[in-house]
Short mmCIF file of C-alpha atoms (C1' of nucleotides) in Angstrom, two decimals:
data_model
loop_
_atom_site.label_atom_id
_atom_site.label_comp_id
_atom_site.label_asym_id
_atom_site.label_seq_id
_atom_site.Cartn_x
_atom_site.Cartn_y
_atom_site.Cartn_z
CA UNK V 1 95.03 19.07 -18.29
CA UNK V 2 92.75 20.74 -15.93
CA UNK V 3 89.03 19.76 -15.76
CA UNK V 4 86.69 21.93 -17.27
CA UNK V 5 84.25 24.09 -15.64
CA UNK V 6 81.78 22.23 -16.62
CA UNK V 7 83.28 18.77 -15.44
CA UNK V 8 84.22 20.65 -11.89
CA UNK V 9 80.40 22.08 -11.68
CA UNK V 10 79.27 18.27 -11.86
CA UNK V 11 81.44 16.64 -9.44
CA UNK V 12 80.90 19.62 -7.02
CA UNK V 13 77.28 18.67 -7.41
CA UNK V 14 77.51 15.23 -6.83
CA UNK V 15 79.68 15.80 -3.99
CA UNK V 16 77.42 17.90 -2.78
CA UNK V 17 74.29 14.90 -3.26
CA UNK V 18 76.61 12.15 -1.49
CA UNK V 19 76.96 14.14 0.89
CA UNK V 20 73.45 14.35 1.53
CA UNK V 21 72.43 11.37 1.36
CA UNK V 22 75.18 9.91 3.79
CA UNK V 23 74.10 12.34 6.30
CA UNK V 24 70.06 12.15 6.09
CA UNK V 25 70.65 8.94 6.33
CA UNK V 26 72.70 9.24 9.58
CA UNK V 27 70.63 11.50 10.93
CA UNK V 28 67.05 9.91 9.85
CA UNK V 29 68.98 6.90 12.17
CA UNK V 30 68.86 8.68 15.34
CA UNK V 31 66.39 7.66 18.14
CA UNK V 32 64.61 11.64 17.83
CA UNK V 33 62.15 11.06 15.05
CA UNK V 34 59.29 9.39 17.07
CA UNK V 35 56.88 12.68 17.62
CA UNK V 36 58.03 14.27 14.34
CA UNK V 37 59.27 13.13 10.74
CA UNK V 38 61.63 14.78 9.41
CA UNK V 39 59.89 16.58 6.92
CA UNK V 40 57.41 17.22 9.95
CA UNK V 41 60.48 18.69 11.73
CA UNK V 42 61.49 20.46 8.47
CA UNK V 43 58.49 22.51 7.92
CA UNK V 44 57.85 23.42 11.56
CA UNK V 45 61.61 24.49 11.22
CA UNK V 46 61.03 26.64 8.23
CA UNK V 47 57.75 28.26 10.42
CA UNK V 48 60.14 28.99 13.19
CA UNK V 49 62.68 30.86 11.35
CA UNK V 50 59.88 33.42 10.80
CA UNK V 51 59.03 35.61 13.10
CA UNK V 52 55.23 36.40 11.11
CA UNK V 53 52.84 33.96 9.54
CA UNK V 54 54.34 33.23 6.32
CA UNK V 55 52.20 31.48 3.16
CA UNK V 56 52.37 28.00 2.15
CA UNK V 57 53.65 28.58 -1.43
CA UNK V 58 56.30 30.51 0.64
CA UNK V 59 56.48 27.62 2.79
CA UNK V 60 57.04 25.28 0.08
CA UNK V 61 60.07 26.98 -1.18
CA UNK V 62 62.02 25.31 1.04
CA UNK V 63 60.30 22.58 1.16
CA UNK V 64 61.32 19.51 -1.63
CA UNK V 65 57.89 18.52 -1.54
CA UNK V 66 55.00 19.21 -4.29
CA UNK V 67 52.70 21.69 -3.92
CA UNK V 68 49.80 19.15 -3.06
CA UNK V 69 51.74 17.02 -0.75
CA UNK V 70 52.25 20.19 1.20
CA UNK V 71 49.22 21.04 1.59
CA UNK V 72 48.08 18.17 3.42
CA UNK V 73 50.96 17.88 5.33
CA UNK V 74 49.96 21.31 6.91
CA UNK V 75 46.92 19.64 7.07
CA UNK V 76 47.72 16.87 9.39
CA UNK V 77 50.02 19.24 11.12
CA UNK V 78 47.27 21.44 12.15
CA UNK V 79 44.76 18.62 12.95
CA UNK V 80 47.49 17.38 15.60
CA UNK V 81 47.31 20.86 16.74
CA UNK V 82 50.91 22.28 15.71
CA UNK V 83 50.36 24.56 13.18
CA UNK V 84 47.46 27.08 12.80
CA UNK V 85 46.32 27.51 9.23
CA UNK V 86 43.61 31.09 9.33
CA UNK V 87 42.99 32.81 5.88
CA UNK V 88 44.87 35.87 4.78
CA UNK V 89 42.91 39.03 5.03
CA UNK V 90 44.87 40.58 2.21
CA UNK V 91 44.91 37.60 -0.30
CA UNK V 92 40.95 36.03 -0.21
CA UNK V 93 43.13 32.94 -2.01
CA UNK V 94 46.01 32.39 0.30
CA UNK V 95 46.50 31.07 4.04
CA UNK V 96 48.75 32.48 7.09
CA UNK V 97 50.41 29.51 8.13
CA UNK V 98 51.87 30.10 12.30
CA UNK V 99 53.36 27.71 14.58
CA UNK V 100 51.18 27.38 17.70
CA UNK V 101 52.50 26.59 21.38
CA UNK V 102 52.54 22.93 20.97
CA UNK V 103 54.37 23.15 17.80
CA UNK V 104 57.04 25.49 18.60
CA UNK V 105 57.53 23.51 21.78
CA UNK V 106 57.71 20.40 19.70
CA UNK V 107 59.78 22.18 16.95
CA UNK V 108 62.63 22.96 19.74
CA UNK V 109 62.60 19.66 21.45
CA UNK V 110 63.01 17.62 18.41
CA UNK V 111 65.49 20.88 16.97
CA UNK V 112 67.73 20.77 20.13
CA UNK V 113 68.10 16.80 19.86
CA UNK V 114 68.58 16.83 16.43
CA UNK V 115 71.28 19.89 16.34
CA UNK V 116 73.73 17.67 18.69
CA UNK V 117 73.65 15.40 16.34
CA UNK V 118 74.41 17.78 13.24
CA UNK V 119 77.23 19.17 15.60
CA UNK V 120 78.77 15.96 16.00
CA UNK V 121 78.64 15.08 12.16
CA UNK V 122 79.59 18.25 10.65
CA UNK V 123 82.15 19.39 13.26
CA UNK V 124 83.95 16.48 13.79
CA UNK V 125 84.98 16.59 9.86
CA UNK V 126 85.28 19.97 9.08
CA UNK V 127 87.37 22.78 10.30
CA UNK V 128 85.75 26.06 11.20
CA UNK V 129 87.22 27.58 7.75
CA UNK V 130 85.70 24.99 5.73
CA UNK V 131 82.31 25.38 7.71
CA UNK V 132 82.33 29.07 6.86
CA UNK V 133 83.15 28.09 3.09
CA UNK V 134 80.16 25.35 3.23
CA UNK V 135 77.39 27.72 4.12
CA UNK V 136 78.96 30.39 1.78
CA UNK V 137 79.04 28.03 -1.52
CA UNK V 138 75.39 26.76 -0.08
CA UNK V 139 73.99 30.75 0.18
CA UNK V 140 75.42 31.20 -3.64
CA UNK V 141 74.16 28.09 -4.81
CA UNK V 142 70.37 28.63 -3.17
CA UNK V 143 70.23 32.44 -3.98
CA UNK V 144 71.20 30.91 -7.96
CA UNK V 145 68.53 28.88 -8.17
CA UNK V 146 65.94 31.48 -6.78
CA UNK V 147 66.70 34.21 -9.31
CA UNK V 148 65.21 36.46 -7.18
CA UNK V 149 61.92 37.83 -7.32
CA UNK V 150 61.36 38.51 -10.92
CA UNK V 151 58.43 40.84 -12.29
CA UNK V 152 55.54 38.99 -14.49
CA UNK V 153 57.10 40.55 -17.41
CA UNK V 154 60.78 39.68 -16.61
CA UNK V 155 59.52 35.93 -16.17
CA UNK V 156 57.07 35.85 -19.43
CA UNK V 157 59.99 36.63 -21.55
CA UNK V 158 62.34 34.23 -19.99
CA UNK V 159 59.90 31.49 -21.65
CA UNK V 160 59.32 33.12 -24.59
CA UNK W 1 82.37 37.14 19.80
CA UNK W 2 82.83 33.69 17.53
CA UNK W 3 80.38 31.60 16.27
CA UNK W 4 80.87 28.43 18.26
CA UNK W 5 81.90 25.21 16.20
CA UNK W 6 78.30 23.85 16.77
CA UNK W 7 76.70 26.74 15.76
CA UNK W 8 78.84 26.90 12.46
CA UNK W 9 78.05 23.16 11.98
CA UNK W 10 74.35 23.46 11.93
CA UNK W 11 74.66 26.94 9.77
CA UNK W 12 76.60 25.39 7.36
CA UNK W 13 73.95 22.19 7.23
CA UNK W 14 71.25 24.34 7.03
CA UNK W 15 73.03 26.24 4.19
CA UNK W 16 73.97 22.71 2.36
CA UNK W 17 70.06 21.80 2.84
CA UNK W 18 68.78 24.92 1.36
CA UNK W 19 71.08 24.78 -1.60
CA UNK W 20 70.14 21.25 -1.90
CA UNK W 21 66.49 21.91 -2.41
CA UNK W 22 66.58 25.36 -4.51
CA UNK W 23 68.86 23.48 -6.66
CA UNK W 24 66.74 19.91 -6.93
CA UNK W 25 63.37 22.23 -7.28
CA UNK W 26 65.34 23.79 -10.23
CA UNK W 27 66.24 20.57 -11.69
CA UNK W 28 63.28 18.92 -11.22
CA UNK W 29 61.57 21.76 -13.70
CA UNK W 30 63.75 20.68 -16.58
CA UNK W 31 62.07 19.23 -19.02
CA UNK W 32 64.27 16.42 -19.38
CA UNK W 33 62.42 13.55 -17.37
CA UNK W 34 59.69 12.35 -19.39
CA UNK W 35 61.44 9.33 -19.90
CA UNK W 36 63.02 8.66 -16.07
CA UNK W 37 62.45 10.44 -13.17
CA UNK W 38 64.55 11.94 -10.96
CA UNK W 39 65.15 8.93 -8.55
CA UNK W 40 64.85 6.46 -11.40
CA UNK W 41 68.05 8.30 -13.23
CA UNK W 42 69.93 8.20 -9.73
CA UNK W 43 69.87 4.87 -9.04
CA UNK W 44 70.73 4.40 -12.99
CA UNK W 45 73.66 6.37 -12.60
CA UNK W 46 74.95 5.15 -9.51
CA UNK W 47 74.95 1.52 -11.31
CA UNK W 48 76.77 3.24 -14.39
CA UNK W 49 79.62 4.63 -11.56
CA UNK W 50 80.55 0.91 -11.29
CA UNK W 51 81.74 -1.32 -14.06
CA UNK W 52 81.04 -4.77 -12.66
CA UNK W 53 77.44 -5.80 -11.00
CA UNK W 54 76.54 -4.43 -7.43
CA UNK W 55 74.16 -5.62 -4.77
CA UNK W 56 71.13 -4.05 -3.85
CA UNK W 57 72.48 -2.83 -0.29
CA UNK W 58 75.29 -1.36 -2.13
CA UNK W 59 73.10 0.61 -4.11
CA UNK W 60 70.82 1.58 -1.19
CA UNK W 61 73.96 3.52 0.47
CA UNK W 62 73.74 5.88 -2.43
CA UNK W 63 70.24 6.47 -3.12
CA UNK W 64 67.49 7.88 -0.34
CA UNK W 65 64.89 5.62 -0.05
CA UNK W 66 64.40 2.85 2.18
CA UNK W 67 65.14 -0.91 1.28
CA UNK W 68 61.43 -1.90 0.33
CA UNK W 69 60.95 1.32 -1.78
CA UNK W 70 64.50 0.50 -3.57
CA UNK W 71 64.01 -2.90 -4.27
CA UNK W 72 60.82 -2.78 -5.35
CA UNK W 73 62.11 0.54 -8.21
CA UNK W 74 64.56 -1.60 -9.25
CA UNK W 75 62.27 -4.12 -10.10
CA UNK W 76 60.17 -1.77 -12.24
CA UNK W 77 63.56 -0.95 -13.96
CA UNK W 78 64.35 -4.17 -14.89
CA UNK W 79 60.65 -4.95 -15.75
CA UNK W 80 61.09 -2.12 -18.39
CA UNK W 81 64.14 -3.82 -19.30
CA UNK W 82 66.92 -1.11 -17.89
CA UNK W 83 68.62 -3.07 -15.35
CA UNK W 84 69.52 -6.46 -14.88
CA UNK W 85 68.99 -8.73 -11.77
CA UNK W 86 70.79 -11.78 -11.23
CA UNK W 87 71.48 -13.91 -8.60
CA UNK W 88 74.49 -13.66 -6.61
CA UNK W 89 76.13 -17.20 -7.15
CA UNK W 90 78.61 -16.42 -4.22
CA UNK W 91 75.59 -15.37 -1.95
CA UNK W 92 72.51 -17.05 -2.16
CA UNK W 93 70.86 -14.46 -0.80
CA UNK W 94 72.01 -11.77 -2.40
CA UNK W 95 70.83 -9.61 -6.24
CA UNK W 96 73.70 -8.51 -8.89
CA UNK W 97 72.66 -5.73 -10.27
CA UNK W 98 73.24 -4.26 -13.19
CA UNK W 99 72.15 -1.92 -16.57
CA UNK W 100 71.70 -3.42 -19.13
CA UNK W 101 72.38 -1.77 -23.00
CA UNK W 102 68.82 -0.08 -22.46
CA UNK W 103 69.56 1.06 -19.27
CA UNK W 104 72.72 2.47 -19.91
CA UNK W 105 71.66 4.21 -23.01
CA UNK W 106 68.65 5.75 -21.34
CA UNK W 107 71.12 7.06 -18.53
CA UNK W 108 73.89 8.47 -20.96
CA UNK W 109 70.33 10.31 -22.48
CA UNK W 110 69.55 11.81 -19.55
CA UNK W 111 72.73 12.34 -18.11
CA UNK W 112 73.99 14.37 -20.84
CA UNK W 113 71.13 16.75 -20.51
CA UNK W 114 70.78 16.83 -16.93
CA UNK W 115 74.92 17.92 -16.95
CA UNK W 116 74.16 20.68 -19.02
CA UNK W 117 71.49 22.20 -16.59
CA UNK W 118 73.80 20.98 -13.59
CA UNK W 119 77.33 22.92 -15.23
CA UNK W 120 74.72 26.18 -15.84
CA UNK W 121 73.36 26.35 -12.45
CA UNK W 122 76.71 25.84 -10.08
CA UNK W 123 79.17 27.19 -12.68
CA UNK W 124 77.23 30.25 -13.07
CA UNK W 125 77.45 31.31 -9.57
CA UNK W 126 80.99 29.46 -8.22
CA UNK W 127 84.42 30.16 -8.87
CA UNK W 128 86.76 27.10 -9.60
CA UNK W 129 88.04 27.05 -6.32
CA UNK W 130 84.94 27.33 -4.48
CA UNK W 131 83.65 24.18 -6.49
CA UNK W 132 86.70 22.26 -5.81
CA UNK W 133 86.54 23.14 -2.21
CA UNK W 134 82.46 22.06 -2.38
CA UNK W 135 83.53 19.01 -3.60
CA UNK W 136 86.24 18.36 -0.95
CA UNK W 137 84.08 19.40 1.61
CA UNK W 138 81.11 17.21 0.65
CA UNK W 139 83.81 14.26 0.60
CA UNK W 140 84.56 14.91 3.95
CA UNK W 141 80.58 14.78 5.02
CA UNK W 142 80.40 11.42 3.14
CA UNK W 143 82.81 9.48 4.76
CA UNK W 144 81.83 11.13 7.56
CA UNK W 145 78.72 9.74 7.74
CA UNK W 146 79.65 5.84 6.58
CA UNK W 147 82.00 5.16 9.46
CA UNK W 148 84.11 2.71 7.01
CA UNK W 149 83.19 -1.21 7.16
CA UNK W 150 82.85 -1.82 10.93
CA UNK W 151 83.79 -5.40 12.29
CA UNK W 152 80.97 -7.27 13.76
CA UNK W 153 82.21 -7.12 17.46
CA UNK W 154 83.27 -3.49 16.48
CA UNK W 155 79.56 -2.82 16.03
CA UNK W 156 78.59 -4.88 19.00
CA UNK W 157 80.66 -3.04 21.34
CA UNK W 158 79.45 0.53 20.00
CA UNK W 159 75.71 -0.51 21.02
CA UNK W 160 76.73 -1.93 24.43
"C1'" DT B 1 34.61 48.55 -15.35
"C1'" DT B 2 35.05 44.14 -16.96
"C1'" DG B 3 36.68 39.95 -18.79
"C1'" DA B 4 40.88 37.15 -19.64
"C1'" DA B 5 44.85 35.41 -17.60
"C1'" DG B 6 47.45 34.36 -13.56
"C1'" DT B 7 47.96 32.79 -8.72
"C1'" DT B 8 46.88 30.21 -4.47
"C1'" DC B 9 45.38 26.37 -2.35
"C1'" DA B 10 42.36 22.07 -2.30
"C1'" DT B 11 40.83 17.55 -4.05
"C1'" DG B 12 40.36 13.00 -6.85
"C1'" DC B 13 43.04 9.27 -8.12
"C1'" DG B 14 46.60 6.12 -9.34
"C1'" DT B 15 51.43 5.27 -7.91
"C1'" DT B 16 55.12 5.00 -4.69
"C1'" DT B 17 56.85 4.98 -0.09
"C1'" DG B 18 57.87 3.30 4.66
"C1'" DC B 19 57.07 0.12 8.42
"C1'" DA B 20 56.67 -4.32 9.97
"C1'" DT B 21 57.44 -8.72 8.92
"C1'" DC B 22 58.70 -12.87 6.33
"C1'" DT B 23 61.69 -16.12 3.91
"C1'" DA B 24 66.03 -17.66 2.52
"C1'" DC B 25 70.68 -17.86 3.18
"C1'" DC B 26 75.19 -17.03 5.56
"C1'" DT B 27 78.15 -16.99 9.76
"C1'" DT B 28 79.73 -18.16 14.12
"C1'" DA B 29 80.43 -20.71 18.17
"C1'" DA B 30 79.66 -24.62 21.02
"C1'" DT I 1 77.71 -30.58 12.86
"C1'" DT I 2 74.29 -27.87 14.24
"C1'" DA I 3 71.62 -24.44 16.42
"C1'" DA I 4 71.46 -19.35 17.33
"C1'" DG I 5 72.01 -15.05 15.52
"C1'" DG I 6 72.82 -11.98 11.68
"C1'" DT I 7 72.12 -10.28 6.88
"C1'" DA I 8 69.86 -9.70 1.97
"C1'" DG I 9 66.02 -9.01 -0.22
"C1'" DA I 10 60.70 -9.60 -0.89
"C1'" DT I 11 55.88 -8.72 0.43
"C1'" DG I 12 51.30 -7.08 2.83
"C1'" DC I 13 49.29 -2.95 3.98
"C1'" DA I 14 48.33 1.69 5.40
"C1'" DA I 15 50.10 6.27 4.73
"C1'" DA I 16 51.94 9.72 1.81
"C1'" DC I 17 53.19 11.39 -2.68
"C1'" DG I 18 52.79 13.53 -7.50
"C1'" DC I 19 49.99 14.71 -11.38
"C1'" DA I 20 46.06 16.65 -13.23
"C1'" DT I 21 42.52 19.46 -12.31
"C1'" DG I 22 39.08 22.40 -9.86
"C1'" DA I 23 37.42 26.40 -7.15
"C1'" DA I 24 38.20 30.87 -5.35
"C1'" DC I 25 40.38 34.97 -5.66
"C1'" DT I 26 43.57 38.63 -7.64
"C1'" DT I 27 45.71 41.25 -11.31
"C1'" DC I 28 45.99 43.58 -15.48
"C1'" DA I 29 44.80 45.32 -19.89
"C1'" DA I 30 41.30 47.03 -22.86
#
DNA sequence: TTGAAGTTCATGCGTTTGCATCTACCTTAA
DNA sequence: TTAAGGTAGATGCAAACGCATGAACTTCAA
């Protein structure tokens, strides 16, 4: 009897966790973490993937981190001089978040390190088709939970 | 001209990572946990995975959080009278841990709901064989990444 | 145009986390 | 047998987190 859908969804997902886990754990092991966190590392990653100043709620998107906790990790980040935090001339509420020279410098040392090391555990397990599948089933599964940018109406009557 | 295989390794991280976080963000908003959070149901689960009682460094392979921050959860749990610690009469230094009738009703609670959201979210957007191959693939990762019980002079001679 | 509702980010506060370290116990080798 | 080294878990303490809420600004409908 096959396994339901259902059944198949879950231990997909918890696959997926384990996985996770085992592997920030490996890499949180590695001797690369002494200027930067990893959740340091992750948001000044997330800055340099964009080109432009991006906001923090945008920011935070990728981010597993609460909104508050966020903001004062910016915070710190732009007190040790790596970010640069200047308020958006369109939106009187919201902030332009940018890496500055430090931080992008700091971003790539810590990135370069840190992508040997992903290398090594991904590629020494996986064969280039199942790589391909990975970050296909990952886009699907990211774009799901984001339904896309929905209109204030669209969203009110979702609750409703 | 081909991705290399490092390149594809880090893509398909990065992809696993995103999905990861839309898909915990998503969870997260359920309105499920009022009675256990997130990391409270995890380690809850992981002790319902095993029938007999497990030690607390077992338990820390599964869950992300360091040893303080684990030991110190599970002794809120069993404070509120969901798991049970005992000590390990064939290692005097060691916790048996396990849920107690509480504790595993408050999981199966949970759990049941939390499935539901989990099935909706990944079934929605995979196909049966792209779940399957997520959860070979994050199989791989996980032993991957827990390089099997190493010997002592195994472990010796890999720091040398 | 204006007021109500929504959004963005910041802040107060209690809780939880991680790091360093400690104690207790086990293991190994001389 | 015993001392040295390793492992399991607990604890002190500062840092970081999440929740609830506040302040500032934007949006939208009347």
């Amino acid at each position: 009897m096959p396994r339901s859908r259902s059944r198949l969804a879950n231990d997909a997902w918890e696959s997926l966790l384990t996985a996770h886990a085992s592997l920030m754990k490996r890499f949180a092991a590695e001797p690369i973490w002494d200027q930067l966190s990893m959740r340091e590392y992750d948001v000044l990653y997330t800055l340099s993937k964009h080109d432009g100043p991006i906001r923090l709620f945008e920011l935070g998107r990728g981010v597993l981190l609460s909104q508050p906790a966020l903001s004062r990790l910016v915070e710190r980040l732009a007190e040790r001089g790596l970010v640069e935090r200047t308020p958006d001339p369109e939106d009187g509420r919201g902030l332009r978040l940018g890496l500055t020279a430090a931080g992008r410098e700091a971003q790539r040392s810590v990135g370069g390190r840190h992508a040997v090391d992903v290398a090594r555990a991904v590629a020494d397990v996986l064969t280039d088709e199942e790589m391909r599948q990975l970050e296909s089933i990952g886009r699907k599964l990211a774009g799901a939970a984001t339904p896309a940018q929905q209109t204030h109406r669209t969203r009110k009557e979702a609750v409703l």
